[in-house]
PDB file of C-alpha atoms in Angstrom:
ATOM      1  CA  UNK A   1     144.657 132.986  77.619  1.00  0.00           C
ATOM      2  CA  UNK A   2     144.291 129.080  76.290  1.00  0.00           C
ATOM      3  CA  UNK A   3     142.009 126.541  75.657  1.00  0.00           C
ATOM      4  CA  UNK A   4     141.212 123.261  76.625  1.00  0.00           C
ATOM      5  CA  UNK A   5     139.493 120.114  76.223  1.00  0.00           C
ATOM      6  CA  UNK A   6     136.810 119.056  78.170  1.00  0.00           C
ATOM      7  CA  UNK A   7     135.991 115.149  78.888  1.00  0.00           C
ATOM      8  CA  UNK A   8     132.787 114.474  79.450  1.00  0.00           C
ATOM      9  CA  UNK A   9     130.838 115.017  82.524  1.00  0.00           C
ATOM     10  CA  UNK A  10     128.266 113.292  84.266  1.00  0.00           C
ATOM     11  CA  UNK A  11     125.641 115.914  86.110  1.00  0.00           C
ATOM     12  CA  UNK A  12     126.918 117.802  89.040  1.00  0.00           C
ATOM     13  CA  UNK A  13     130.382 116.169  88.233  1.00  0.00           C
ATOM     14  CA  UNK A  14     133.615 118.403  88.720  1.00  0.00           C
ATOM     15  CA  UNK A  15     137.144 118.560  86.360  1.00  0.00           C
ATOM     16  CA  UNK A  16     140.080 120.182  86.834  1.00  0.00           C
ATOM     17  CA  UNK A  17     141.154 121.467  83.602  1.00  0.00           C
ATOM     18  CA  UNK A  18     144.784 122.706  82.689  1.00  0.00           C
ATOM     19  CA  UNK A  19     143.857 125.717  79.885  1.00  0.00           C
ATOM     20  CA  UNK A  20     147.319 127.586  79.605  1.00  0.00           C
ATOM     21  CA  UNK A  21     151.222 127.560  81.174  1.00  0.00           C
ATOM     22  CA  UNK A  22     151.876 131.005  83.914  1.00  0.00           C
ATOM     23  CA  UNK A  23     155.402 131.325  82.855  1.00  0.00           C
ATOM     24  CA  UNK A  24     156.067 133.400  85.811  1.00  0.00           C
ATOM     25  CA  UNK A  25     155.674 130.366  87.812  1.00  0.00           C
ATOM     26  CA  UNK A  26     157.762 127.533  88.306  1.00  0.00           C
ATOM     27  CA  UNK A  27     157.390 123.989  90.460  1.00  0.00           C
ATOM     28  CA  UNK A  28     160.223 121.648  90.440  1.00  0.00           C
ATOM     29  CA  UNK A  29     159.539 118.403  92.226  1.00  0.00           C
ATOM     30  CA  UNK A  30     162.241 116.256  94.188  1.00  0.00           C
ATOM     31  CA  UNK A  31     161.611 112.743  95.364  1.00  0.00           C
ATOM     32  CA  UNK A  32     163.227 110.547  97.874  1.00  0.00           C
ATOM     33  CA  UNK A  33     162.823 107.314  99.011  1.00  0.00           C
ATOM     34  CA  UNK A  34     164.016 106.098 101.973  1.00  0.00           C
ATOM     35  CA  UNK A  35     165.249 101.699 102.628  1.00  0.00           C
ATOM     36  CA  UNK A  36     162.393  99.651 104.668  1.00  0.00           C
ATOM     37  CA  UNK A  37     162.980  99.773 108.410  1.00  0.00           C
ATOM     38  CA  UNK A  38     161.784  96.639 110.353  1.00  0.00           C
ATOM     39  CA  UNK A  39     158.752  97.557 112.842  1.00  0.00           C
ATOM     40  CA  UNK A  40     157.700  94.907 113.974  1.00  0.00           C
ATOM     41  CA  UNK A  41     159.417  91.032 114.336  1.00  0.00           C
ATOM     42  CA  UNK A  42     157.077  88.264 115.704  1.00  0.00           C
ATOM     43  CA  UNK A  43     157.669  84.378 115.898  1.00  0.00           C
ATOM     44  CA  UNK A  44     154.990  82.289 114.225  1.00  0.00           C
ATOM     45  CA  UNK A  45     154.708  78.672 113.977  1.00  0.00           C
ATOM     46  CA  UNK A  46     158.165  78.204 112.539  1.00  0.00           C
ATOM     47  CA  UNK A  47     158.473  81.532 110.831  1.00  0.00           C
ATOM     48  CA  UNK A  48     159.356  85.165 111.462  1.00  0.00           C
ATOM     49  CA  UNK A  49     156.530  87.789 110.726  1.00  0.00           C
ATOM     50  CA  UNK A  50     158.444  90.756 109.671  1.00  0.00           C
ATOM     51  CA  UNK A  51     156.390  94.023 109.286  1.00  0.00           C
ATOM     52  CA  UNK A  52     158.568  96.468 107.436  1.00  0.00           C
ATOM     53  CA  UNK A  53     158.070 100.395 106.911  1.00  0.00           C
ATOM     54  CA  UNK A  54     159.291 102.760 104.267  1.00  0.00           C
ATOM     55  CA  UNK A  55     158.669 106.367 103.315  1.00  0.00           C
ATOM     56  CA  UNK A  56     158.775 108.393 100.205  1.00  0.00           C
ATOM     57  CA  UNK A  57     159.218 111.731 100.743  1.00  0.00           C
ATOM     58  CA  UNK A  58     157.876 114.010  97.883  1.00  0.00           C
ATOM     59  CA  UNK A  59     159.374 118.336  97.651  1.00  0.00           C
ATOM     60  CA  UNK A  60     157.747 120.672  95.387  1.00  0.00           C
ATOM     61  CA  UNK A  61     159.933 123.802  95.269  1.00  0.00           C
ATOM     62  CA  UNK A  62     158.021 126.773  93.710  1.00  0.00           C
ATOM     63  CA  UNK A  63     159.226 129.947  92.653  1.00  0.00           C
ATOM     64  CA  UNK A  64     156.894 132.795  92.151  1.00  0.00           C
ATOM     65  CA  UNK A  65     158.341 135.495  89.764  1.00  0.00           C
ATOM     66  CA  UNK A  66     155.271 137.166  88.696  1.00  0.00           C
ATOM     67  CA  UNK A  67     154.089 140.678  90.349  1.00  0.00           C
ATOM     68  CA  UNK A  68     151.309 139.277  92.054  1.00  0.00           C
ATOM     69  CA  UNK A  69     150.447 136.314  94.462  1.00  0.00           C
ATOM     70  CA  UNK A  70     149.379 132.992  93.201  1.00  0.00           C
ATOM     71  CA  UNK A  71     147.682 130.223  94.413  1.00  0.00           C
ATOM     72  CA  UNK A  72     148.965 127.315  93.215  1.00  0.00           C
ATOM     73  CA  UNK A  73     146.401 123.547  93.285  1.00  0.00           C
ATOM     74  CA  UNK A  74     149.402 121.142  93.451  1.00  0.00           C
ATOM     75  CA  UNK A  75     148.460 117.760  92.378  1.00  0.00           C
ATOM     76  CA  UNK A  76     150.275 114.478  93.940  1.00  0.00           C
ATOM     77  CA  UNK A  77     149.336 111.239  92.518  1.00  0.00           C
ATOM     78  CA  UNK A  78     148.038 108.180  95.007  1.00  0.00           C
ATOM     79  CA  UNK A  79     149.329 105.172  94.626  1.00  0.00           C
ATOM     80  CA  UNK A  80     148.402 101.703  95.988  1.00  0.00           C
ATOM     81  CA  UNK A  81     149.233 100.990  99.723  1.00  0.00           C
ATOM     82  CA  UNK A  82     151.103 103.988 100.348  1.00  0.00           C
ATOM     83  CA  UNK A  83     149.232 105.941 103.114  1.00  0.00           C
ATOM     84  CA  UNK A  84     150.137 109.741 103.463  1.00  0.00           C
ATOM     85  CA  UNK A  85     151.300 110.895 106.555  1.00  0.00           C
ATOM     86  CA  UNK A  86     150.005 113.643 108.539  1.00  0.00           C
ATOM     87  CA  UNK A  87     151.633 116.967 107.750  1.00  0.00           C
ATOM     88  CA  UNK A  88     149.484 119.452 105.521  1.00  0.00           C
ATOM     89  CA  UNK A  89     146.030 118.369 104.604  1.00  0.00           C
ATOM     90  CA  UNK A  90     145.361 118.074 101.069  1.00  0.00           C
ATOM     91  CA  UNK A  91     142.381 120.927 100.366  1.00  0.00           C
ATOM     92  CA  UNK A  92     140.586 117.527  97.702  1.00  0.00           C
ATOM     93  CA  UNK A  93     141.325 113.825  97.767  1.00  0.00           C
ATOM     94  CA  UNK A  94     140.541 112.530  94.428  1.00  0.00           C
ATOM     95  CA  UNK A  95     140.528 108.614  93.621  1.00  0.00           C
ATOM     96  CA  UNK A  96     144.065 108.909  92.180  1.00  0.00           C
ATOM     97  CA  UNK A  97     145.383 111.870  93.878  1.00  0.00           C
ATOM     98  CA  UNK A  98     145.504 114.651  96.619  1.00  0.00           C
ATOM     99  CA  UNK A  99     144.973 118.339  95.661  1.00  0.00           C
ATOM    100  CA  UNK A 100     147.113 120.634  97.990  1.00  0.00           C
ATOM    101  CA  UNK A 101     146.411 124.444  97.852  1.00  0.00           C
ATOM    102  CA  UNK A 102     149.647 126.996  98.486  1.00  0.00           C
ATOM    103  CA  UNK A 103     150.063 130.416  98.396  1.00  0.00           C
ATOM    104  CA  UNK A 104     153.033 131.847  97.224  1.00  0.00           C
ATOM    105  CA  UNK A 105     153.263 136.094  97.581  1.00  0.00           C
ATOM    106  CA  UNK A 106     154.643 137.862  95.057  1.00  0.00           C
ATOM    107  CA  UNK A 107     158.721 137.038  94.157  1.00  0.00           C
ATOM    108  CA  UNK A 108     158.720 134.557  96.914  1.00  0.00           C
ATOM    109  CA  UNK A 109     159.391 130.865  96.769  1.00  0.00           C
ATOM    110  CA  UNK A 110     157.873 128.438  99.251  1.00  0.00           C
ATOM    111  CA  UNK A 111     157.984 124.333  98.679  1.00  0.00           C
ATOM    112  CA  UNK A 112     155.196 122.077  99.868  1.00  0.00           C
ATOM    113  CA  UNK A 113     157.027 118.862 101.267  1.00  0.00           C
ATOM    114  CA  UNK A 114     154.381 115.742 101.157  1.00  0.00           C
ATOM    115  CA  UNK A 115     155.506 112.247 102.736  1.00  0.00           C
ATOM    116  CA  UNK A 116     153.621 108.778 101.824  1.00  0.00           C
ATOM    117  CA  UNK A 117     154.732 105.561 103.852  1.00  0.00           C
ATOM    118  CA  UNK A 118     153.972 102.081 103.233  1.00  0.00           C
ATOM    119  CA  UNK A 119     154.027  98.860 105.749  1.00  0.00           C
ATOM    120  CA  UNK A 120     154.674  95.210 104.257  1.00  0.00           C
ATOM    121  CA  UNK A 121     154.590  91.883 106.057  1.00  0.00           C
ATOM    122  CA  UNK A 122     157.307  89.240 105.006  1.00  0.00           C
ATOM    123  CA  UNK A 123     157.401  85.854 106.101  1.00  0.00           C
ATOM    124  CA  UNK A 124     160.429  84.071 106.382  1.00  0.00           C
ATOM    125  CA  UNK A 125     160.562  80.131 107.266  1.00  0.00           C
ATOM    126  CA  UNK A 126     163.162  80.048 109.720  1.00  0.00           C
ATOM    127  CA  UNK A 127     164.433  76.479 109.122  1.00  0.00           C
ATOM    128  CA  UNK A 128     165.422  77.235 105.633  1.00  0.00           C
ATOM    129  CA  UNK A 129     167.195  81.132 106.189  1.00  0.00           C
ATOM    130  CA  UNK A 130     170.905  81.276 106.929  1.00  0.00           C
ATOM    131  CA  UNK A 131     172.436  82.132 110.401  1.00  0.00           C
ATOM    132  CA  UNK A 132     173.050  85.752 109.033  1.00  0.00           C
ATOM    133  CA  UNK A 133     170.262  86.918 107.947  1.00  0.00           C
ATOM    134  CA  UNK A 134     168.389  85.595 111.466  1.00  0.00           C
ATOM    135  CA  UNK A 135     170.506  87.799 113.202  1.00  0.00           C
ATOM    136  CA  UNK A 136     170.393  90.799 111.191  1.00  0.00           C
ATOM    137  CA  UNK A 137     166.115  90.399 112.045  1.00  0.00           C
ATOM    138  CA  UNK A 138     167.632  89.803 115.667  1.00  0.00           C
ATOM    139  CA  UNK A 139     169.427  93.206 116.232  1.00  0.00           C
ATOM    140  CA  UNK A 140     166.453  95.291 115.000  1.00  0.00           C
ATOM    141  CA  UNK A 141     165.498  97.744 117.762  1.00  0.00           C
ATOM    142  CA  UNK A 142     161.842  97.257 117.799  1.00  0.00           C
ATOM    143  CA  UNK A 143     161.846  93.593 118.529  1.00  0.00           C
ATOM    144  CA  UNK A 144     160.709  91.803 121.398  1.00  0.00           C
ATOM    145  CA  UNK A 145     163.035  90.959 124.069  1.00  0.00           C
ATOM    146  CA  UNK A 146     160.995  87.398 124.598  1.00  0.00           C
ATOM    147  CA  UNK A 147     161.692  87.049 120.672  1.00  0.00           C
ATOM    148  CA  UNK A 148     164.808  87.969 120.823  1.00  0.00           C
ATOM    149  CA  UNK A 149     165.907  84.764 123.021  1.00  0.00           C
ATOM    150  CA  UNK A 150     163.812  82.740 121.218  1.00  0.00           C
ATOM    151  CA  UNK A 151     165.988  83.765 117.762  1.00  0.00           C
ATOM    152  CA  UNK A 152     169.189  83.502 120.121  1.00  0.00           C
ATOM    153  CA  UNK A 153     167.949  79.418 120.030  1.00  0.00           C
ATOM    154  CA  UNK A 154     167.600  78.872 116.608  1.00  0.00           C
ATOM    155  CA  UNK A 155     170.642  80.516 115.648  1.00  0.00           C
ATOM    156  CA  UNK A 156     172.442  77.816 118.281  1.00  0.00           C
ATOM    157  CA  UNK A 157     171.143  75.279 116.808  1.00  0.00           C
ATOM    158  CA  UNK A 158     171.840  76.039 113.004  1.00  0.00           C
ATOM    159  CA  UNK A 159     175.040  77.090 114.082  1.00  0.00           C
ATOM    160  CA  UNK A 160     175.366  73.498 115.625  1.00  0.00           C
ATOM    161  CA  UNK A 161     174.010  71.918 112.271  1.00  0.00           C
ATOM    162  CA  UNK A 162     176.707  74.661 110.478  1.00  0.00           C
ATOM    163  CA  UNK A 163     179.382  72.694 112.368  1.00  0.00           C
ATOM    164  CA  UNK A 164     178.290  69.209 111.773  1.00  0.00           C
ATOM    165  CA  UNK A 165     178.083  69.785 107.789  1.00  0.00           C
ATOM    166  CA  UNK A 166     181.831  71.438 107.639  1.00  0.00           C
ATOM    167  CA  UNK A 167     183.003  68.495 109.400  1.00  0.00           C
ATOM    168  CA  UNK A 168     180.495  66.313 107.274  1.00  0.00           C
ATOM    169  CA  UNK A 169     182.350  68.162 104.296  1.00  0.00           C
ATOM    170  CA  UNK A 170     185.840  67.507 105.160  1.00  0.00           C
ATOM    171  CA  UNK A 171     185.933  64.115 105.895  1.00  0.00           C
ATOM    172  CA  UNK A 172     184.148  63.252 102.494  1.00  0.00           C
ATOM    173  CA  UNK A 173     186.993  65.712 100.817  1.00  0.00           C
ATOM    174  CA  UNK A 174     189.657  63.588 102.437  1.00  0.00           C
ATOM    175  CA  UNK A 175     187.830  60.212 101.016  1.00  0.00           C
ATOM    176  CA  UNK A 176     187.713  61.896  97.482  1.00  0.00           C
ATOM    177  CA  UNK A 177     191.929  63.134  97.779  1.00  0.00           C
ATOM    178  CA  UNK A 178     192.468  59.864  99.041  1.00  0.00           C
ATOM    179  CA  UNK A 179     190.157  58.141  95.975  1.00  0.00           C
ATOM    180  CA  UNK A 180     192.318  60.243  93.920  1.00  0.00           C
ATOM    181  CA  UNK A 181     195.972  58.995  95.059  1.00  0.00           C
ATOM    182  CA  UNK A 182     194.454  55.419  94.847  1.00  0.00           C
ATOM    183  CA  UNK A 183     193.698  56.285  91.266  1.00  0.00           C
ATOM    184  CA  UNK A 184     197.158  57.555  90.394  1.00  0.00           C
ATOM    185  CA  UNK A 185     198.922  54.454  92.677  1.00  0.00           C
ATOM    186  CA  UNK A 186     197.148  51.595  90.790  1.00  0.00           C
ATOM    187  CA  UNK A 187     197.727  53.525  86.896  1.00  0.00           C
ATOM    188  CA  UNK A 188     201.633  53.021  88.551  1.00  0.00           C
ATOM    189  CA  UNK A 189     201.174  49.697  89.598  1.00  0.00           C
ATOM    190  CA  UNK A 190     200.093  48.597  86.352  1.00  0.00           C
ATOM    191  CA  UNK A 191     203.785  49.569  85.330  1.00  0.00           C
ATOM    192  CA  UNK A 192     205.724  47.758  87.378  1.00  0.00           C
ATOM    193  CA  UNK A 193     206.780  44.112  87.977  1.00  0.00           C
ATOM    194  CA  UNK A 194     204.811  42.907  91.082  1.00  0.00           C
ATOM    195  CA  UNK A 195     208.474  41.790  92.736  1.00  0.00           C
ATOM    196  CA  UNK A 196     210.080  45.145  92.697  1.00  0.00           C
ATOM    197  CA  UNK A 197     210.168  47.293  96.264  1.00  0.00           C
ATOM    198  CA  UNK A 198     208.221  49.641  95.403  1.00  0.00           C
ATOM    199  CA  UNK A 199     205.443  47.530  93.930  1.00  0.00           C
ATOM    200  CA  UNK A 200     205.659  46.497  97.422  1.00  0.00           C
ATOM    201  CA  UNK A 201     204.893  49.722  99.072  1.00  0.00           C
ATOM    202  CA  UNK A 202     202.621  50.442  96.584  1.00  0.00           C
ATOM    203  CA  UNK A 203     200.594  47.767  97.907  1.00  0.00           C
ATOM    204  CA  UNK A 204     201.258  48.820 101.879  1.00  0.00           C
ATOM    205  CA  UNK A 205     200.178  52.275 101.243  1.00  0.00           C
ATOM    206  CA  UNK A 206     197.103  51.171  99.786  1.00  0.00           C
ATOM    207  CA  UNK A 207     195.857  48.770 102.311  1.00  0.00           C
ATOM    208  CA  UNK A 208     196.717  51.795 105.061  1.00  0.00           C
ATOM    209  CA  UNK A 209     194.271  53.757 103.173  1.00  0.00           C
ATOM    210  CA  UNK A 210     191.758  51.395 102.491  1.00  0.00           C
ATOM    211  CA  UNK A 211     191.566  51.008 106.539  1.00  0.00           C
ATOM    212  CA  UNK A 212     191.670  54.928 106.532  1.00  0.00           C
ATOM    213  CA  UNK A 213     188.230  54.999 104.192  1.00  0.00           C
ATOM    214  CA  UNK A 214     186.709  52.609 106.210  1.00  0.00           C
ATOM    215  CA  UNK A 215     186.948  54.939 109.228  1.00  0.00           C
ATOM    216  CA  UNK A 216     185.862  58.109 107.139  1.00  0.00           C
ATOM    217  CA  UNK A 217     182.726  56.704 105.544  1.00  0.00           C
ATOM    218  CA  UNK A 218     181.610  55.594 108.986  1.00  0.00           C
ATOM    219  CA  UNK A 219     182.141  58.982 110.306  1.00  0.00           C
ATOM    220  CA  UNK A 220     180.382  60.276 107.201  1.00  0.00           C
ATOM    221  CA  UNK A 221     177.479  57.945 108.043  1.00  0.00           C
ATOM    222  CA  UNK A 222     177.537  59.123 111.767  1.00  0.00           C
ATOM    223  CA  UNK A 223     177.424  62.801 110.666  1.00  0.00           C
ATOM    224  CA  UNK A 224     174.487  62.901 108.490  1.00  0.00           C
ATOM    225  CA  UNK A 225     172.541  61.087 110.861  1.00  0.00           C
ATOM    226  CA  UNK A 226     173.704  63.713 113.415  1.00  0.00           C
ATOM    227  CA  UNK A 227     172.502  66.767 111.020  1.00  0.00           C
ATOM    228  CA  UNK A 228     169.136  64.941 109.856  1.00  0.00           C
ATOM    229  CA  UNK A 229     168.325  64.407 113.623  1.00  0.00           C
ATOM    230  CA  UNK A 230     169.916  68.135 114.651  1.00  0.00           C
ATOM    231  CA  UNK A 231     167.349  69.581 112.244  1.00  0.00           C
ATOM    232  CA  UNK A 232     164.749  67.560 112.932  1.00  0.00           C
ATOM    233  CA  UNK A 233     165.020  68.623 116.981  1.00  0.00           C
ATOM    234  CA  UNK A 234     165.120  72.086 114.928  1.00  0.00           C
ATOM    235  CA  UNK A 235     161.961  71.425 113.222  1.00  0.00           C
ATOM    236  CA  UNK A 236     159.975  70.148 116.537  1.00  0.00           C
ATOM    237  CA  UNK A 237     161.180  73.190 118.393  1.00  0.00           C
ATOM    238  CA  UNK A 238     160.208  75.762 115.162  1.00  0.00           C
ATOM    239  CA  UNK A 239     156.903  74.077 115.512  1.00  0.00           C
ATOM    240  CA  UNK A 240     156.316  74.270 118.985  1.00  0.00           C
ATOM    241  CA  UNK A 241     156.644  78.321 119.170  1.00  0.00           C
TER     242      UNK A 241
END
């Protein structure tokens, strides 16, 4: 009927031993693995303790064509972390895999469906993530409704510090256009007779906007020291929780 190879065995050890194919039987497995769900969301010193879940979801499909019943010992492999979830026993749990026994009648087909799941923490330092992703955390279903305002606070105040910066942004992009037209006014300058009209205006336009950089480097100034002491109020209240 076949042969096989045996590996050695300590005294009163057991093997499972694969000696020939039943061609009147066939298994086909399916696998499918679903995306991590959020659990759990807690607020930690700063950070967000995210406990996620996801389950793989295993289908042997087995087709019995002989003339007589068979008992099939279906093998699935353990792997590290994932926990199986209560549905039909395994008959043998091995150190790297469960042994499930099913019985398939004569030119029947029955499936054995076996589902692992896994849980994984993530920590995520709230001062550093963007507004975005904080509320994607916030909307989960199984999160607190006492964390849930607490994440409604932070993601005021980084929106505040989102507002400072844009206007932080624009008024230095207005001193570098403006840095730029200076550049291009003074190459003209250098080809023109000082008396001439526009020489003139040349020099207007550029004392206007020399009063006009004064204004936007001090509001520059202003806003950073806004933002560093926004996130530093950020910080002390991250700390506090």
């Amino acid at each position: 009927a076949g042969d096989a190879l045996l590996e050695n065995l300590t005294q009163g050890g057991e093997r499972l031993i694969t000696y020939a194919m039943d061609l009147d039987v066939e298994v086909s497995p399916e696998s499918e693995t679903t995306p991590q769900t959020v659990v759990d969301v807690q607020f930690v010193k700063g950070t967000l303790l995210v406990t996620k879940k996801q389950v793989r979801e295993q289908t042997y499909l087995i087709k019995n064509s002989a003339s007589a019943a068979r008992s099939l010992l279906i093998e699935h492999p353990k792997q590290t972390g994932w926990e199986l979830v209560a549905s039909r026993q395994p008959a043998e749990t091995t150190r790297d895999s469960f042994r499930f026994v099913v019985d398939v009648p004569a030119g029947e087909t029955d499936k054995l469906h076996v589902e692992t799941e896994r849980t994984v923490e993530e920590r995520i330092a709230l001062s550093s993530v963007d507004v975005d992703a904080i509320v994607q955390y916030k909307s989960a279903r199984t999160i607190s409704d006492e964390v849930k305002q607490q994440l409604e606070k932070v993601i005021s105040r980084k929106r505040e510090i989102g507002r400072l910066i844009d206007e932080k942004n624009q008024s230095q992009q207005q001193l570098d256009q403006i840095a730029q037209e200076q550049e291009r006014i003074r190459n003209n300058m250098s080809e023109l007779d000082r008396n001439t009209e526009l020489y003139s205006r040349y020099v207007k336009k550029l004392t206007e906007q020399e009063d006009e950089i004064e204004n936007l480097r001090d509001s520059v100034e202003e806003l950073t020291n806004k933002i560093q002491q926004k996130r530093d109020e950020l910080d002390s209240f991250l700390l506090e929780r």
